[in-house]
Amino acid sequence: MRSGPQVLVFPTFDENPYLNLLGLAPRANGFRFLGSDTYRALIRQASRLGHGDVLHIHWTTPLLQQAPSEAAAVRRLRGLTALFSRLRRRRIRIVWTLHNRLPHELRHRTLEIRLYRALAAAADVIHVMSPATAEVVADVVALDPAKVRMLPHPSYEGIYDTGIDRAAARASFGLADDERAVLFFGQIRPYKGVTELISAAARAADTGGQPIRLLLAGAVKEQSREEFAASIPPGLGAIAHLDYVPDADLARWFRAADLAVFPYRSILNSGSVHLAATFTLPVVLPDEPHLRRQFGSRAWVRFFDVEDAVGSISDLLTAPLPAVDGADWDDFLRELSPWEVSRGYAAMLAELSDWQAPRGMLSADAAGTVR
């Protein structure tokens, strides 16, 4: 069977569900995927690309921010700019998915901004997942509207085992019926505001109302696990798994919770919101204008005041839970079917590479329809 064009994805993480979901339909269409996760590997793998192939850049942190010195970061930026020029001369297409306004941990801010601008200039397609992306990043990089393609972050329907019911999930954590379980799920990093959530949960627990139990699940980054654990007040009764949560255990955390809180200090896109929606779990997000425009109409989303994160989140933790019609969940999830989003990505790649799958393969045209 004839193989299709190559797609070099950077960075590639085998355990990343988003990347795996995105590649479903293109692989079915015959596209062959290459991966790299370091600057040197990217340069090496890019030499394997030819006419009609695609380089797809996602998160840029490993490129400059993980350079051993500023001088090395400067050399890397020069090397990347040269790489982009070579690829374009060889008619290799470039896609850039803009996940973040800037990487969350910045060592070389000015150089990163220069990299963003080089990517914006070199890319054939700038893939965004939030309609407000161009506005949010405007002070960093100007995006050419002709290059911008909106393809939303998928839900995770059908990806994780959802067989466990709420009663069994709560019993596994020893949660009483009258306790409100508040979940934070994902890597625990400074920009995610988990320390503010802990303070808010402690304050809410002291009000004397409904008992609050904080569920924390995720690996600790940028500080030691022991240091973070010591920051949790003993009287809070938090349940913490400060490590990677296996896929097989993910549903238990979401089914047990009454509310998910994502107290980010800075956010453009969050797959965690779509994960919570997959389990029909109400969420709390920062009251950023672009998030309110994107999610403000959803009855299952509430917003905290970023200027008073602790007080505002504490109030939301003790407020009545939102009443959500099942149709609201269905409406949101219907638009984010993993297969439909992946088909949209396949259509984008097919258009860029001028690839038409051989008869018998699944093929998606530029409108995302299957023929």
Short mmCIF file of C-alpha atoms in Angstrom, two decimals, residues 6 43 122 136 147 156 174 182 309 319 332-333 351 355 368:
data_model
loop_
_atom_site.label_atom_id
_atom_site.label_comp_id
_atom_site.label_asym_id
_atom_site.label_seq_id
_atom_site.Cartn_x
_atom_site.Cartn_y
_atom_site.Cartn_z
CA GLN A 6 5.77 12.39 6.41
CA ILE A 43 17.47 19.31 13.27
CA ALA A 122 7.73 30.84 8.23
CA VAL A 136 -4.20 37.34 23.40
CA LYS A 147 -2.56 31.68 7.87
CA TYR A 156 -11.61 12.76 25.45
CA GLY A 174 -13.29 7.32 51.63
CA VAL A 182 -12.80 19.58 44.81
CA ALA A 309 -7.91 34.27 43.63
CA ALA A 319 -21.59 28.15 46.71
CA PHE A 332 -20.33 21.17 23.92
CA LEU A 333 -18.95 17.66 23.45
CA GLU A 351 -4.37 20.30 1.70
CA TRP A 355 -2.00 14.31 -0.77
CA GLY A 368 -13.30 17.67 6.74
#
